[in-house]
XYZ file of C-alpha atoms in Angstrom:
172
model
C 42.612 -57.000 37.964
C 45.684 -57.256 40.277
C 44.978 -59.657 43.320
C 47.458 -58.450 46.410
C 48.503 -60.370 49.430
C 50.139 -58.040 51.677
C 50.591 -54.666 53.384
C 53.623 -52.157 51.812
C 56.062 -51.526 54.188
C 57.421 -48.100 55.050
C 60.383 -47.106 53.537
C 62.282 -43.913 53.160
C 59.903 -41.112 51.139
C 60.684 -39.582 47.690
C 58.766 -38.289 44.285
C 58.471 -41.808 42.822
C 55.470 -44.029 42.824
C 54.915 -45.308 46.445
C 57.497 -42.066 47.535
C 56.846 -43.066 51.337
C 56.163 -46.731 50.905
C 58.031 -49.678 49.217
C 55.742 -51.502 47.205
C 55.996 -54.847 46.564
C 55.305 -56.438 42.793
C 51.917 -56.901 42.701
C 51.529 -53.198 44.330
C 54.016 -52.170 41.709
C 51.927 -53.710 38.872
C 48.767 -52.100 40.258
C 50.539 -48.431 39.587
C 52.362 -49.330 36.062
C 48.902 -50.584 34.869
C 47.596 -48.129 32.048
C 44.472 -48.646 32.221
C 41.451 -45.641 32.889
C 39.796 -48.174 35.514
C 41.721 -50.333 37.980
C 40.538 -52.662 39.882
C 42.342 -54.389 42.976
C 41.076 -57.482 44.682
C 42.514 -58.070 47.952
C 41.921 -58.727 51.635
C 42.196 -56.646 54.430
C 45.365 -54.783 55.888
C 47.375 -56.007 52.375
C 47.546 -52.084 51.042
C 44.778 -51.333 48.936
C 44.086 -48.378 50.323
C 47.936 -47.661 49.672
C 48.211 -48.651 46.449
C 45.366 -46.669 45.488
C 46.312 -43.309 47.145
C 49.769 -43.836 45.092
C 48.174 -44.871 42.208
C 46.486 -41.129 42.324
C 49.096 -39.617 43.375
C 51.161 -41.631 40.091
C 48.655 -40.454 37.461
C 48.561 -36.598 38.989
C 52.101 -36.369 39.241
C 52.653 -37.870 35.152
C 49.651 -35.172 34.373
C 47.447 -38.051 32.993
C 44.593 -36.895 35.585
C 43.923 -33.702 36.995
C 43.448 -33.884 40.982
C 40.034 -33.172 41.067
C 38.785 -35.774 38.097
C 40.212 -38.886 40.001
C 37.747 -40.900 41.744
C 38.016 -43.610 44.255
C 35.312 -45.669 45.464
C 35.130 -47.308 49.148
C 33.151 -48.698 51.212
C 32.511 -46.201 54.062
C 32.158 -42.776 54.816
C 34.878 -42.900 57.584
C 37.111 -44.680 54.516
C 36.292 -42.240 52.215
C 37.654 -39.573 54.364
C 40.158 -41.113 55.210
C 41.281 -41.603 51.424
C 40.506 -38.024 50.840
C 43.216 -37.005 53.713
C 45.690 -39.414 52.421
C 45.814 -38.612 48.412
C 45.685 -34.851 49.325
C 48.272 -34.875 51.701
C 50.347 -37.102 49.238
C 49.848 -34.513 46.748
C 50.322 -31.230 48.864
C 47.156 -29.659 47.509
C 43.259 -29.429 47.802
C 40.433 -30.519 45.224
C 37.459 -28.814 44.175
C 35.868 -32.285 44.272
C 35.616 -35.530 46.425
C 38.721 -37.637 45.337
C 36.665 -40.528 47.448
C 33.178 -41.786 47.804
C 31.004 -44.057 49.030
C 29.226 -45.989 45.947
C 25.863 -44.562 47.345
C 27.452 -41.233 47.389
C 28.200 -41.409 43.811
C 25.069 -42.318 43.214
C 23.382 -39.567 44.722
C 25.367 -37.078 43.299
C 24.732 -38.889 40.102
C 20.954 -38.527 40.277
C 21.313 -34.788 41.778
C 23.173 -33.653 39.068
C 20.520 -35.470 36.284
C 18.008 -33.291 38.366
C 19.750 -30.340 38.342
C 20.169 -30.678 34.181
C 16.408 -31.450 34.184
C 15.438 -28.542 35.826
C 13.345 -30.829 38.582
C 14.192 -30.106 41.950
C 16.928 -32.142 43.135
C 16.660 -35.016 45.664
C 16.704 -34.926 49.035
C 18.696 -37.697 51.834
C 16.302 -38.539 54.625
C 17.543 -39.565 58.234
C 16.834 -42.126 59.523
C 14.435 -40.751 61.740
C 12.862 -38.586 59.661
C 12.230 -41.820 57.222
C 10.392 -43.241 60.583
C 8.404 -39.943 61.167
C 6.972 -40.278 57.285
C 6.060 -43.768 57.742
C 4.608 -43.426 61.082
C 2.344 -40.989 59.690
C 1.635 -42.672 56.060
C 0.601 -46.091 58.324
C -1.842 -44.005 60.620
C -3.184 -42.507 57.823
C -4.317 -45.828 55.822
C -5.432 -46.914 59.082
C -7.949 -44.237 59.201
C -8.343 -45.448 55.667
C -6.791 -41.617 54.272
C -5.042 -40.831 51.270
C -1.588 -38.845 51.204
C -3.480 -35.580 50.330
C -5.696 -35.936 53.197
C -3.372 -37.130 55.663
C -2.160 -33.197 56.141
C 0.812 -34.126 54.479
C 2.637 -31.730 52.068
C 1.014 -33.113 48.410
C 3.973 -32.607 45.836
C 3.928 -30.007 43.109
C 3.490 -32.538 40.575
C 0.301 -34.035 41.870
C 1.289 -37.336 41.853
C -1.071 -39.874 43.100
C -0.875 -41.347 46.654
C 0.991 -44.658 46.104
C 2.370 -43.444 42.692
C 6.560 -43.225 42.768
C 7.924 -40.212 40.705
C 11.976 -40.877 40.849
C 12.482 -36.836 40.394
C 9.876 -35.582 42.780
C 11.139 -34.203 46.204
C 8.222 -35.336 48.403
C 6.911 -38.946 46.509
């Protein structure tokens, strides 16, 4: 773990690690650090972001990683594209994958893919308002004292039973 303090400045660009930034030594350290997972502690506006889109570019560039089997994780959606637009512009191509994610990204595509292998259906990301319509209509039916298969609901292939949780199962 490599704890940072501040921001790189700009510098002249080139094929190095940090080609369009000077790094200072902590930065530096983050880059020459071997290991598969790095992690950097440090507050806001001191180059993280920075550090990691060179640290990508780095390990590309020495052939240690393909493009498209890095992964970093943020914190937002708006972060993680802007990540995405940073390491691929750094490395003048594309990626058949997300280079950045949110960790609830990676999570779902985690448990999509373990579907997918299963052969269950996969999951599926509710709205917010859509997460309002089903509960609207699960609370009005247990006030009228109905179950989920009475309620006019869709009753999943599985049959599970109203109340019952099946992690795989598209409508429980």
């Amino acid at each position: 773990m490599v704890s940072m303090r501040r921001a790189p400045a700009l510098g002249v660009g080139g094929d190095g690690p940090g080609g369009g930034v000077r790094l200072d030594d902590d930065q530096r350290a983050v880059i020459a650090c071997e290991a598969p997972v790095v992690r950097v502690l440090a507050g806001p506006g001191t180059g993280k972001s920075t550090v990691a889109v060179e640290l990508v570019a780095d390990r590309v560039r020495r052939g240690l990683v393909a493009a498209d089997r890095a992964l970093l994780l943020t914190s937002s959606r708006l972060a993680a594209a802007d990540l995405r637009e940073r390491v691929t512009a750094r490395l003048g191509t594309t990626t058949t994958q997300p280079l950045a994610r949110t960790h609830q990204a990676l999570g779902f595509g985690i448990l999509r893919r373990a579907a997918v292998l299963r052969g269950d259906p996969v999951p599926v990301l509710l709205s917010g308002s859509e997460q309002d319509t089903i509960l609207k209509e699960l609370l009005a039916g247990h006030a009228e004292g109905q179950s989920l298969a009475r309620s006019g609901r869709r009753v999943c292939e599985r049959r599970c039973p109203p109340g019952d949780f099946a992690p795989s199962c598209v409508t429980c």
